[in-house]
Amino acid sequence: MSHHFIEFDNVYFSYPGGHEALRGVSFRITHGEKVALLGLNGSGKSTILLHTNGLLLPTRGTVNVGGIPVTRRTAPEVRRSVGMVFQNPDDQLFMPTVEEDVAFGPLNMGLEIEEVRRRVADALQRVGAEDLKQRAPFQLSGGQKKAVALATVLSMEPDIMVMDEPTAELDLRARRRVADIISRFNHSCLIATHDMDLARELCPRAILVADGYVTADGPTPEIIKLFTSVI
Amino acid sequence: MSLRAMHSGTGHSPISALALLIVTLLYLGLMLSVAPEALARLLWFALYPIVMAPVAGEDYGHIFCRSLVVLPFVLLIGIFNPIYQTEPAFTVSGVIVSRGWVTFVSIVVRTLLSVQALLILVDSVGFVGLCQSLHRIGVPSVLTTQLMMVYRYMTVLLQESLDMTRARQARGYRGGSMSLSMWGSYCGQLFLRTVARSERVHRAMLARGFDGVIPVLKENKTWSGRDTAAVIVIASIFILFRWGPLPALFALG
Ligand SMILES: Nc1ncnc2c1ncn2[C@@H]1O[C@H](COP(=O)(O)OP(=O)(O)OP(=O)(O)O)[C@@H](O)[C@H]1O
Ligand SMILES: [Mg+2]
């Protein structure tokens, strides 16, 4: 299954208003690779992630996911294989109950109701949130929201996972659980994080971004050494 | 009402969301079709929110107070009736009451009762439950999804304004009135934040395959024999209120 790859080729992106957030980003992640995306606040990590499933489209350059060039037209198809966990779970959760929120993705994929229920139960169990099933996402603590947000993506059983700060706000046990989920996920994974321990533990490879450029790409320990030496 | 209750409802209603929706629609239809002069008949309908609120786990006093927000609006609409409709309707202990006053009171009462019935419905089944039930009785999903989106943006707006108020208080703002220029920048900020936030929410929905229709996993409670019974009983009572021979609740009309 070598088709689970992500390829950025000289990607430029400017936000409306003119801020140029990406200035020629290129990298390739092959099947099964787990890659950490490192960089200071505002360096462009979230912006890169939003390009992996066509939520943002390059102003110049191309993004290719599993052989499909990401365009407005192909985006819905790409989104079936790329699961994205957002930086802020409040943006991600919007249904009245946790259960319905986790079911949202699978239902959109047109799955049978029985299959949807199985996936919801499975995803909630994996993040340790079975008990929260009937709760309103509003009511949850920051860490619980984060766990549920992860479940909403796991339930879609994506081929590629893209995560923005998956461990921010998590307590030790929840962080451990997320790390286990990621390590057991045997497809490609791109993780933007400030959690260096997580990067070191889960991702053999890291990409360092600064000011919208990829400034380094290589084995995680070396990249972290480089990163910490420049700040 | 808490944000949560607004979102998913208190869930205390003993009948399903769909049954409560049907009851509410029947209520509105029959109550609003009472002739403008038939005040006595109209007042019988006031029993519904008073009885239904506690049944649905809510406080009638609270519902009543919230329904008062529409008062300025109805006063504005109805206030000309007493001026234009001066023919006498009836006399109360020697004082002649004109038809205009009767229709004026009638408009106010109808509006308050309608709003109260709707508040009971929305509080108890939640906005999303309401949209889902509307869809089940045949309202096109384009419409119900639109409604849900509007509602979703309203909650975002509310949350953002709450966050901003907290942030202001945390930095030592002591209440009192804001100056006009402060209000200006506050509203401007609120608008920008809401737009940005809505955009992020929308993105997150797209990322999970949202294609314009919010899919439904389940209804809060499924239809049961109890719902059928409740709808029949309540509908009969409404029909009695509407057409039945009833003693006047108050000595008018
Ligand atoms: N909606 C937006 N409109 C305009 N500029 C934006 C927008 N979102 C982000 N930016 C800008 O783009 C740049 C990159 O932002 P991005 O969110 O990708 O950073 P990040 O690496 O994810 O940072 P963090 O670690 O803080 O999450 C920043 O300078 C930011 O100010
Ligand atoms: Mg970010």
Short mmCIF file of C-alpha atoms and ligand atoms in Angstrom, two decimals:
data_model
loop_
_atom_site.label_atom_id
_atom_site.label_comp_id
_atom_site.label_asym_id
_atom_site.label_seq_id
_atom_site.Cartn_x
_atom_site.Cartn_y
_atom_site.Cartn_z
CA MET A 1 0.00 0.00 0.00
CA SER A 2 2.38 2.61 -1.16
CA HIS A 3 -0.37 5.06 -2.05
CA HIS A 4 -0.60 6.65 1.40
CA PHE A 5 1.89 9.37 0.72
CA ILE A 6 1.82 13.15 1.02
CA GLU A 7 3.92 15.28 -1.24
CA PHE A 8 4.37 19.06 -1.08
CA ASP A 9 6.09 20.59 -4.08
CA ASN A 10 7.23 24.18 -3.68
CA VAL A 11 4.04 25.28 -1.92
CA TYR A 12 3.36 28.98 -1.39
CA PHE A 13 0.40 30.25 0.52
CA SER A 14 -0.84 33.70 1.50
CA TYR A 15 -3.75 34.26 3.85
CA PRO A 16 -6.41 36.67 2.67
CA GLY A 17 -5.07 39.97 3.86
CA GLY A 18 -1.70 39.23 2.37
CA HIS A 19 0.31 37.49 5.08
CA GLU A 20 2.57 35.01 3.29
CA ALA A 21 2.53 32.01 5.62
CA LEU A 22 4.26 29.46 3.35
CA ARG A 23 7.11 30.34 1.04
CA GLY A 24 8.12 27.33 -0.99
CA VAL A 25 7.52 24.27 1.18
CA SER A 26 8.62 20.90 -0.23
CA PHE A 27 8.72 17.47 1.40
CA ARG A 28 7.48 13.94 0.86
CA ILE A 29 6.11 11.55 3.43
CA THR A 30 5.86 7.93 2.31
CA HIS A 31 3.54 5.19 3.45
CA GLY A 32 3.71 4.26 7.11
CA GLU A 33 6.08 7.06 7.99
CA LYS A 34 5.54 9.03 11.18
CA VAL A 35 6.84 12.54 10.89
CA ALA A 36 6.93 15.35 13.45
CA LEU A 37 6.45 18.92 12.28
CA LEU A 38 8.42 21.23 14.55
CA GLY A 39 8.74 24.98 14.68
CA LEU A 40 8.07 28.07 16.77
CA ASN A 41 4.64 29.65 17.18
CA GLY A 42 3.52 31.19 13.94
CA SER A 43 6.11 29.36 11.83
CA GLY A 44 3.45 27.83 9.58
CA LYS A 45 2.81 24.33 10.96
CA SER A 46 -0.98 24.56 11.12
CA THR A 47 -1.02 26.17 7.70
CA ILE A 48 0.91 23.23 6.25
CA LEU A 49 -1.47 20.73 7.83
CA LEU A 50 -4.51 22.52 6.41
CA HIS A 51 -3.04 21.97 2.95
CA THR A 52 -2.95 18.18 3.32
CA ASN A 53 -6.69 17.82 2.73
CA GLY A 54 -7.49 20.83 0.65
CA LEU A 55 -8.91 23.01 3.41
CA LEU A 56 -6.40 25.54 2.16
CA LEU A 57 -5.17 25.42 -1.43
CA PRO A 58 -1.71 26.61 -2.43
CA THR A 59 -1.42 29.96 -4.12
CA ARG A 60 1.53 28.40 -5.97
CA GLY A 61 2.99 24.89 -6.10
CA THR A 62 1.17 21.58 -5.62
CA VAL A 63 0.12 19.17 -2.92
CA ASN A 64 -0.34 15.53 -3.85
CA VAL A 65 -1.94 12.93 -1.59
CA GLY A 66 -1.77 9.28 -2.62
CA GLY A 67 -1.40 10.17 -6.28
CA ILE A 68 -4.27 12.66 -6.29
CA PRO A 69 -3.34 16.31 -6.82
CA VAL A 70 -5.26 18.25 -4.17
CA THR A 71 -7.62 20.75 -5.80
CA ARG A 72 -11.01 22.13 -4.96
CA ARG A 73 -12.53 19.35 -7.02
CA THR A 74 -10.58 16.44 -5.52
CA ALA A 75 -10.68 17.74 -1.94
CA PRO A 76 -13.79 15.75 -0.87
CA GLU A 77 -12.13 12.54 -2.06
CA VAL A 78 -8.84 13.37 -0.36
CA ARG A 79 -10.65 14.08 2.91
CA ARG A 80 -11.90 10.51 3.04
CA SER A 81 -8.35 9.28 3.43
CA VAL A 82 -6.80 12.11 5.44
CA GLY A 83 -8.08 12.42 9.01
CA MET A 84 -7.32 15.71 10.69
CA VAL A 85 -7.24 16.50 14.39
CA PHE A 86 -7.40 20.25 14.88
CA GLN A 87 -5.37 22.36 17.28
CA ASN A 88 -8.44 23.63 19.11
CA PRO A 89 -11.03 20.93 19.89
CA ASP A 90 -13.71 23.61 20.32
CA ASP A 91 -13.56 24.13 16.58
CA GLN A 92 -13.98 20.45 15.93
CA LEU A 93 -16.85 19.47 18.21
CA PHE A 94 -20.28 20.81 17.44
CA MET A 95 -22.93 18.12 17.70
CA PRO A 96 -25.22 17.95 20.75
CA THR A 97 -23.62 14.82 22.16
CA VAL A 98 -20.19 13.24 22.02
CA GLU A 99 -21.65 10.14 20.40
CA GLU A 100 -23.24 12.09 17.56
CA ASP A 101 -20.07 14.05 17.04
CA VAL A 102 -17.98 10.90 16.71
CA ALA A 103 -20.60 9.50 14.31
CA PHE A 104 -20.57 12.63 12.14
CA GLY A 105 -17.62 11.58 9.94
CA PRO A 106 -18.67 7.95 9.37
CA LEU A 107 -22.25 9.04 8.61
CA ASN A 108 -20.95 11.51 6.05
CA MET A 109 -19.03 8.65 4.47
CA GLY A 110 -22.36 6.94 3.91
CA LEU A 111 -21.69 3.90 6.12
CA GLU A 112 -24.45 1.63 7.42
CA ILE A 113 -25.81 2.59 10.82
CA GLU A 114 -24.55 -0.64 12.44
CA GLU A 115 -21.05 -0.03 11.14
CA VAL A 116 -21.24 3.57 12.34
CA ARG A 117 -22.18 2.44 15.84
CA ARG A 118 -19.38 -0.09 15.90
CA ARG A 119 -16.86 2.54 14.88
CA VAL A 120 -18.14 5.08 17.39
CA ALA A 121 -17.87 2.58 20.22
CA ASP A 122 -14.44 1.49 19.09
CA ALA A 123 -13.08 5.03 18.68
CA LEU A 124 -14.39 6.18 22.06
CA GLN A 125 -12.96 3.12 23.73
CA ARG A 126 -9.56 3.71 22.16
CA VAL A 127 -9.33 7.23 23.55
CA GLY A 128 -10.80 6.14 26.87
CA ALA A 129 -13.94 8.25 26.56
CA GLU A 130 -16.71 5.61 26.58
CA ASP A 131 -18.24 7.24 29.63
CA LEU A 132 -18.59 10.59 27.90
CA LYS A 133 -20.78 9.22 25.12
CA GLN A 134 -23.98 11.01 26.12
CA ARG A 135 -22.34 14.19 27.38
CA ALA A 136 -22.43 17.48 25.53
CA PRO A 137 -18.99 18.40 24.15
CA PHE A 138 -19.46 21.86 25.73
CA GLN A 139 -19.35 20.42 29.18
CA LEU A 140 -16.08 18.55 28.87
CA SER A 141 -12.71 19.59 30.22
CA GLY A 142 -10.02 20.69 27.78
CA GLY A 143 -8.31 17.30 27.86
CA GLN A 144 -11.55 15.36 27.47
CA LYS A 145 -12.45 17.50 24.48
CA LYS A 146 -9.07 16.75 22.96
CA ALA A 147 -9.60 13.02 23.43
CA VAL A 148 -13.06 13.16 21.88
CA ALA A 149 -11.76 15.24 18.98
CA LEU A 150 -9.25 12.47 18.31
CA ALA A 151 -12.06 9.91 18.44
CA THR A 152 -14.07 11.85 15.84
CA VAL A 153 -11.19 11.25 13.43
CA LEU A 154 -10.35 7.68 14.48
CA SER A 155 -13.94 6.68 13.74
CA MET A 156 -13.35 7.55 10.09
CA GLU A 157 -10.47 5.03 10.02
CA PRO A 158 -8.29 7.28 7.86
CA ASP A 159 -5.30 6.10 5.82
CA ILE A 160 -3.30 9.14 6.81
CA MET A 161 -3.54 11.03 10.10
CA VAL A 162 -2.67 14.65 10.44
CA MET A 163 -2.61 16.09 13.93
CA ASP A 164 -2.17 19.57 15.29
CA GLU A 165 -0.86 19.52 18.86
CA PRO A 166 -2.45 16.20 19.81
CA THR A 167 -1.04 16.21 23.34
CA ALA A 168 -1.49 19.86 24.33
CA GLU A 169 -3.56 20.14 27.51
CA LEU A 170 -3.50 16.40 28.20
CA ASP A 171 -2.65 14.95 31.61
CA LEU A 172 -0.01 12.25 31.85
CA ARG A 173 -2.33 9.31 31.44
CA ALA A 174 -4.23 10.83 28.51
CA ARG A 175 -0.96 11.78 26.88
CA ARG A 176 0.26 8.21 27.27
CA ARG A 177 -2.94 6.95 25.66
CA VAL A 178 -2.63 9.30 22.68
CA ALA A 179 0.99 8.28 22.22
CA ASP A 180 -0.09 4.62 22.19
CA ILE A 181 -2.82 5.29 19.65
CA ILE A 182 -0.37 7.04 17.37
CA SER A 183 2.26 4.35 17.71
CA ARG A 184 -0.30 1.66 16.93
CA PHE A 185 -1.59 3.56 13.90
CA ASN A 186 0.29 1.84 11.13
CA HIS A 187 -0.30 4.29 8.32
CA SER A 188 1.31 7.64 7.64
CA CYS A 189 1.15 10.27 10.31
CA LEU A 190 2.09 13.94 10.30
CA ILE A 191 2.13 15.55 13.74
CA ALA A 192 2.67 19.24 14.45
CA THR A 193 3.83 19.49 18.04
CA HIS A 194 5.76 21.41 20.66
CA ASP A 195 6.07 18.19 22.68
CA MET A 196 9.69 17.19 21.95
CA ASP A 197 9.44 14.01 24.00
CA LEU A 198 6.47 12.89 21.96
CA ALA A 199 8.29 13.66 18.72
CA ARG A 200 11.35 11.75 19.88
CA GLU A 201 9.31 8.79 21.03
CA LEU A 202 6.95 8.38 18.06
CA CYS A 203 8.51 9.95 15.02
CA PRO A 204 11.78 8.73 13.56
CA ARG A 205 11.78 11.73 11.25
CA ALA A 206 11.14 15.43 11.84
CA ILE A 207 10.67 18.48 9.65
CA LEU A 208 11.59 21.88 11.03
CA VAL A 209 9.71 24.94 9.77
CA ALA A 210 10.60 28.57 10.33
CA ASP A 211 8.91 31.57 8.76
CA GLY A 212 7.12 29.48 6.17
CA TYR A 213 10.23 27.61 5.00
CA VAL A 214 11.35 24.04 5.67
CA THR A 215 14.72 24.71 7.28
CA ALA A 216 15.66 21.15 8.13
CA ASP A 217 14.41 17.62 7.49
CA GLY A 218 15.95 14.48 8.95
CA PRO A 219 16.22 12.12 11.92
CA THR A 220 14.28 13.55 14.86
CA PRO A 221 17.09 13.63 17.47
CA GLU A 222 19.28 15.67 15.13
CA ILE A 223 16.50 18.04 14.16
CA ILE A 224 15.60 18.62 17.80
CA LYS A 225 19.23 19.33 18.62
CA LEU A 226 19.36 21.83 15.78
CA PHE A 227 16.03 23.38 16.79
CA THR A 228 16.99 23.84 20.43
CA SER A 229 20.37 25.27 19.47
CA VAL A 230 18.86 28.05 17.35
CA ILE A 231 16.35 29.29 19.95
CA MET B 1 -30.79 28.74 30.02
CA SER B 2 -27.37 27.16 29.89
CA LEU B 3 -25.57 26.74 26.61
CA ARG B 4 -25.83 23.01 26.99
CA ALA B 5 -29.58 23.05 27.46
CA MET B 6 -29.96 25.28 24.45
CA HIS B 7 -27.92 22.86 22.45
CA SER B 8 -29.26 19.46 23.24
CA GLY B 9 -32.26 20.18 25.40
CA THR B 10 -32.98 19.33 29.00
CA GLY B 11 -34.29 15.99 27.82
CA HIS B 12 -36.81 16.02 30.68
CA SER B 13 -39.83 15.88 28.46
CA PRO B 14 -41.71 12.63 29.05
CA ILE B 15 -42.69 12.50 25.39
CA SER B 16 -40.41 12.36 22.38
CA ALA B 17 -39.15 15.45 20.58
CA LEU B 18 -41.35 14.66 17.61
CA ALA B 19 -44.49 14.32 19.75
CA LEU B 20 -43.75 17.60 21.51
CA LEU B 21 -43.23 19.28 18.16
CA ILE B 22 -46.59 18.02 16.89
CA VAL B 23 -48.33 19.14 20.07
CA THR B 24 -46.74 22.55 19.80
CA LEU B 25 -47.75 22.96 16.16
CA LEU B 26 -51.33 21.92 16.98
CA TYR B 27 -51.35 24.37 19.84
CA LEU B 28 -50.15 27.24 17.67
CA GLY B 29 -52.57 26.40 14.88
CA LEU B 30 -55.63 26.17 17.08
CA MET B 31 -54.75 28.98 19.46
CA LEU B 32 -53.91 31.45 16.71
CA SER B 33 -57.13 30.66 14.86
CA VAL B 34 -59.32 31.77 17.75
CA ALA B 35 -61.29 34.84 16.67
CA PRO B 36 -59.67 38.09 17.85
CA GLU B 37 -62.72 39.03 19.95
CA ALA B 38 -63.00 35.67 21.70
CA LEU B 39 -60.76 36.59 24.60
CA ALA B 40 -62.41 34.16 26.99
CA ARG B 41 -61.65 31.25 24.70
CA LEU B 42 -58.10 32.43 24.21
CA LEU B 43 -57.48 32.53 27.93
CA TRP B 44 -58.23 28.82 28.20
CA PHE B 45 -55.22 28.23 25.97
CA ALA B 46 -53.05 29.93 28.56
CA LEU B 47 -53.36 26.75 30.59
CA TYR B 48 -51.09 24.88 28.19
CA PRO B 49 -47.73 26.54 28.98
CA ILE B 50 -48.60 26.66 32.67
CA VAL B 51 -49.20 22.91 32.78
CA MET B 52 -46.67 21.85 30.16
CA ALA B 53 -43.66 23.74 31.53
CA PRO B 54 -43.38 21.70 34.75
CA VAL B 55 -44.18 18.49 32.85
CA ALA B 56 -41.21 19.18 30.58
CA GLY B 57 -39.06 19.88 33.63
CA GLU B 58 -39.04 23.65 33.40
CA ASP B 59 -40.11 26.54 35.56
CA TYR B 60 -43.13 28.38 34.18
CA GLY B 61 -42.15 31.63 35.90
CA HIS B 62 -38.86 31.55 34.07
CA ILE B 63 -40.51 30.79 30.73
CA PHE B 64 -42.99 33.60 31.32
CA CYS B 65 -40.28 36.14 32.07
CA ARG B 66 -38.33 35.17 28.99
CA SER B 67 -41.42 35.47 26.82
CA LEU B 68 -41.71 39.11 27.90
CA VAL B 69 -38.81 40.10 25.64
CA VAL B 70 -41.23 40.24 22.72
CA LEU B 71 -43.50 42.71 24.52
CA PRO B 72 -42.05 45.92 23.04
CA PHE B 73 -42.47 44.41 19.61
CA VAL B 74 -46.13 43.39 20.04
CA LEU B 75 -47.00 46.61 21.79
CA LEU B 76 -45.76 48.42 18.74
CA ILE B 77 -47.89 46.28 16.46
CA GLY B 78 -51.05 46.28 18.52
CA ILE B 79 -51.11 49.76 19.95
CA PHE B 80 -53.08 51.23 17.05
CA ASN B 81 -56.02 48.91 17.47
CA PRO B 82 -57.63 50.83 20.36
CA ILE B 83 -57.26 54.00 18.31
CA TYR B 84 -58.92 52.70 15.14
CA GLN B 85 -61.43 50.20 16.46
CA THR B 86 -63.57 52.31 18.76
CA GLU B 87 -66.88 50.46 18.53
CA PRO B 88 -67.89 49.04 21.96
CA ALA B 89 -67.31 45.34 22.58
CA PHE B 90 -68.69 44.82 26.06
CA THR B 91 -68.98 46.57 29.37
CA VAL B 92 -67.19 45.69 32.59
CA SER B 93 -69.01 47.10 35.63
CA GLY B 94 -70.35 50.02 33.68
CA VAL B 95 -67.15 50.84 31.78
CA ILE B 96 -67.46 50.39 28.03
CA VAL B 97 -64.54 48.49 26.53
CA SER B 98 -63.95 49.15 22.84
CA ARG B 99 -63.28 46.42 20.32
CA GLY B 100 -59.83 47.89 19.75
CA TRP B 101 -58.79 47.19 23.32
CA VAL B 102 -60.03 43.63 23.12
CA THR B 103 -58.09 42.90 19.93
CA PHE B 104 -55.07 44.64 21.39
CA VAL B 105 -55.06 42.42 24.49
CA SER B 106 -55.74 39.47 22.23
CA ILE B 107 -52.62 40.16 20.15
CA VAL B 108 -50.47 40.50 23.24
CA VAL B 109 -51.79 37.30 24.80
CA ARG B 110 -51.45 35.29 21.58
CA THR B 111 -47.88 36.38 21.06
CA LEU B 112 -46.86 35.66 24.62
CA LEU B 113 -48.49 32.23 24.51
CA SER B 114 -46.87 31.38 21.17
CA VAL B 115 -43.45 32.36 22.43
CA GLN B 116 -43.96 30.43 25.65
CA ALA B 117 -45.00 27.29 23.78
CA LEU B 118 -41.95 27.57 21.52
CA LEU B 119 -39.63 28.16 24.46
CA ILE B 120 -40.92 25.03 26.15
CA LEU B 121 -40.33 23.09 22.95
CA VAL B 122 -36.81 24.36 22.28
CA ASP B 123 -35.70 24.14 25.90
CA SER B 124 -36.82 20.61 26.21
CA VAL B 125 -35.77 19.03 22.91
CA GLY B 126 -32.87 21.34 22.14
CA PHE B 127 -32.31 23.15 18.92
CA VAL B 128 -30.71 20.25 17.14
CA GLY B 129 -33.48 17.92 18.29
CA LEU B 130 -35.98 20.40 16.94
CA CYS B 131 -34.30 20.54 13.55
CA GLN B 132 -34.14 16.77 13.41
CA SER B 133 -37.84 16.47 14.27
CA LEU B 134 -38.74 19.07 11.67
CA HIS B 135 -36.86 16.99 9.17
CA ARG B 136 -38.80 13.90 10.23
CA ILE B 137 -42.14 15.54 9.58
CA GLY B 138 -41.03 16.38 6.08
CA VAL B 139 -39.33 19.78 6.22
CA PRO B 140 -36.58 19.60 3.55
CA SER B 141 -33.09 19.01 4.90
CA VAL B 142 -31.80 22.09 3.08
CA LEU B 143 -33.94 24.12 5.44
CA THR B 144 -33.25 22.24 8.65
CA THR B 145 -29.52 22.20 8.00
CA GLN B 146 -29.63 25.95 7.32
CA LEU B 147 -31.38 26.41 10.64
CA MET B 148 -28.76 24.34 12.41
CA MET B 149 -25.95 26.34 10.83
CA VAL B 150 -27.50 29.65 11.82
CA TYR B 151 -27.88 28.30 15.30
CA ARG B 152 -24.33 26.99 15.34
CA TYR B 153 -23.01 30.46 14.46
CA MET B 154 -25.16 32.00 17.16
CA THR B 155 -23.60 29.74 19.76
CA VAL B 156 -20.16 30.62 18.48
CA LEU B 157 -21.04 34.29 18.80
CA LEU B 158 -22.25 33.74 22.33
CA GLN B 159 -19.14 31.84 23.35
CA GLU B 160 -16.85 34.44 21.87
CA SER B 161 -18.64 37.27 23.62
CA LEU B 162 -18.48 35.31 26.87
CA ASP B 163 -14.74 34.76 26.41
CA MET B 164 -14.18 38.44 25.66
CA THR B 165 -16.19 39.56 28.66
CA ARG B 166 -14.21 37.21 30.87
CA ALA B 167 -10.94 38.44 29.44
CA ARG B 168 -11.98 42.02 30.11
CA GLN B 169 -12.99 41.22 33.67
CA ALA B 170 -9.81 39.25 34.29
CA ARG B 171 -7.84 42.33 33.41
CA GLY B 172 -9.54 44.36 36.05
CA TYR B 173 -12.44 45.89 34.21
CA ARG B 174 -14.91 46.69 36.96
CA GLY B 175 -18.20 46.75 35.14
CA GLY B 176 -20.09 49.98 34.93
CA SER B 177 -20.87 51.33 31.54
CA MET B 178 -18.50 51.11 28.65
CA SER B 179 -17.79 54.26 26.72
CA LEU B 180 -19.12 54.48 23.21
CA SER B 181 -15.71 54.04 21.61
CA MET B 182 -15.09 50.99 23.78
CA TRP B 183 -18.39 49.55 22.64
CA GLY B 184 -17.40 50.16 19.07
CA SER B 185 -14.15 48.28 19.33
CA TYR B 186 -15.78 45.56 21.41
CA CYS B 187 -18.40 44.88 18.76
CA GLY B 188 -15.85 45.07 15.97
CA GLN B 189 -13.61 42.59 17.75
CA LEU B 190 -16.53 40.32 18.48
CA PHE B 191 -17.51 40.31 14.83
CA LEU B 192 -14.01 39.51 13.60
CA ARG B 193 -13.52 36.79 16.17
CA THR B 194 -16.84 35.22 15.33
CA VAL B 195 -16.07 35.20 11.63
CA ALA B 196 -12.63 33.66 12.20
CA ARG B 197 -14.04 31.09 14.58
CA SER B 198 -16.90 30.17 12.27
CA GLU B 199 -14.42 29.66 9.50
CA ARG B 200 -12.40 27.26 11.63
CA VAL B 201 -15.54 25.37 12.64
CA HIS B 202 -16.62 25.13 9.04
CA ARG B 203 -13.18 23.85 8.05
CA ALA B 204 -13.36 21.17 10.71
CA MET B 205 -16.75 20.10 9.40
CA LEU B 206 -15.45 19.92 5.83
CA ALA B 207 -12.49 17.87 7.01
CA ARG B 208 -14.92 15.23 8.18
CA GLY B 209 -16.75 15.05 4.89
CA PHE B 210 -19.52 17.59 5.53
CA ASP B 211 -21.36 18.12 2.26
CA GLY B 212 -24.16 20.45 3.25
CA VAL B 213 -26.37 18.05 5.13
CA ILE B 214 -25.90 17.18 8.79
CA PRO B 215 -26.47 13.45 9.10
CA VAL B 216 -28.70 12.10 11.85
CA LEU B 217 -27.60 9.23 14.04
CA LYS B 218 -30.76 8.93 16.05
CA GLU B 219 -33.65 10.78 17.47
CA ASN B 220 -33.45 11.52 21.18
CA LYS B 221 -36.32 9.21 22.01
CA THR B 222 -38.16 7.05 19.53
CA TRP B 223 -41.90 7.23 19.06
CA SER B 224 -43.83 5.10 21.53
CA GLY B 225 -47.43 4.27 22.36
CA ARG B 226 -47.14 6.82 25.09
CA ASP B 227 -46.50 9.52 22.50
CA THR B 228 -49.55 8.52 20.51
CA ALA B 229 -51.66 8.63 23.66
CA ALA B 230 -50.24 11.98 24.74
CA VAL B 231 -50.81 13.57 21.33
CA ILE B 232 -54.42 12.31 21.18
CA VAL B 233 -55.25 13.46 24.72
CA ILE B 234 -53.62 16.87 24.35
CA ALA B 235 -55.13 17.40 20.89
CA SER B 236 -58.59 16.62 22.29
CA ILE B 237 -58.10 19.19 25.02
CA PHE B 238 -57.02 21.80 22.47
CA ILE B 239 -60.08 21.03 20.34
CA LEU B 240 -62.23 21.48 23.41
CA PHE B 241 -60.56 24.84 24.09
CA ARG B 242 -61.06 25.84 20.50
CA TRP B 243 -64.65 24.76 19.74
CA GLY B 244 -66.07 23.15 22.87
CA PRO B 245 -68.74 24.67 25.13
CA LEU B 246 -66.61 26.18 27.85
CA PRO B 247 -67.53 28.39 30.74
CA ALA B 248 -65.74 31.73 30.52
CA LEU B 249 -62.62 31.65 32.67
CA PHE B 250 -63.11 35.26 33.51
CA ALA B 251 -66.32 37.15 33.29
CA LEU B 252 -65.73 38.79 29.97
CA GLY B 253 -66.78 38.42 26.40
N1 LIG C 1 -6.53 33.12 9.36
C1 LIG C 1 -5.37 33.76 9.25
N2 LIG C 1 -5.31 34.96 8.63
C2 LIG C 1 -4.13 35.60 8.50
N3 LIG C 1 -2.96 35.14 8.94
C3 LIG C 1 -2.94 33.95 9.57
C4 LIG C 1 -4.15 33.20 9.76
N4 LIG C 1 -3.84 32.06 10.41
C5 LIG C 1 -2.51 32.10 10.62
N5 LIG C 1 -1.96 33.23 10.12
C6 LIG C 1 -0.54 33.61 10.14
O1 LIG C 1 0.19 32.64 9.43
C7 LIG C 1 1.41 32.34 10.09
C8 LIG C 1 1.50 30.84 10.34
O2 LIG C 1 0.46 30.47 11.24
P1 LIG C 1 0.24 28.98 11.72
O3 LIG C 1 -1.05 28.95 12.42
O4 LIG C 1 0.44 28.08 10.57
O5 LIG C 1 1.44 28.81 12.76
P2 LIG C 1 1.81 27.56 13.68
O6 LIG C 1 3.16 27.12 13.30
O7 LIG C 1 0.74 26.54 13.62
O8 LIG C 1 1.87 28.22 15.13
P3 LIG C 1 1.48 27.61 16.57
O9 LIG C 1 2.65 26.79 17.02
O10 LIG C 1 1.32 28.81 17.41
O11 LIG C 1 0.23 26.83 16.41
C9 LIG C 1 1.41 33.17 11.37
O12 LIG C 1 2.25 34.27 11.18
C10 LIG C 1 -0.01 33.60 11.53
O13 LIG C 1 -0.05 34.89 12.11
MG MG C 2 -0.65 25.87 14.95
#
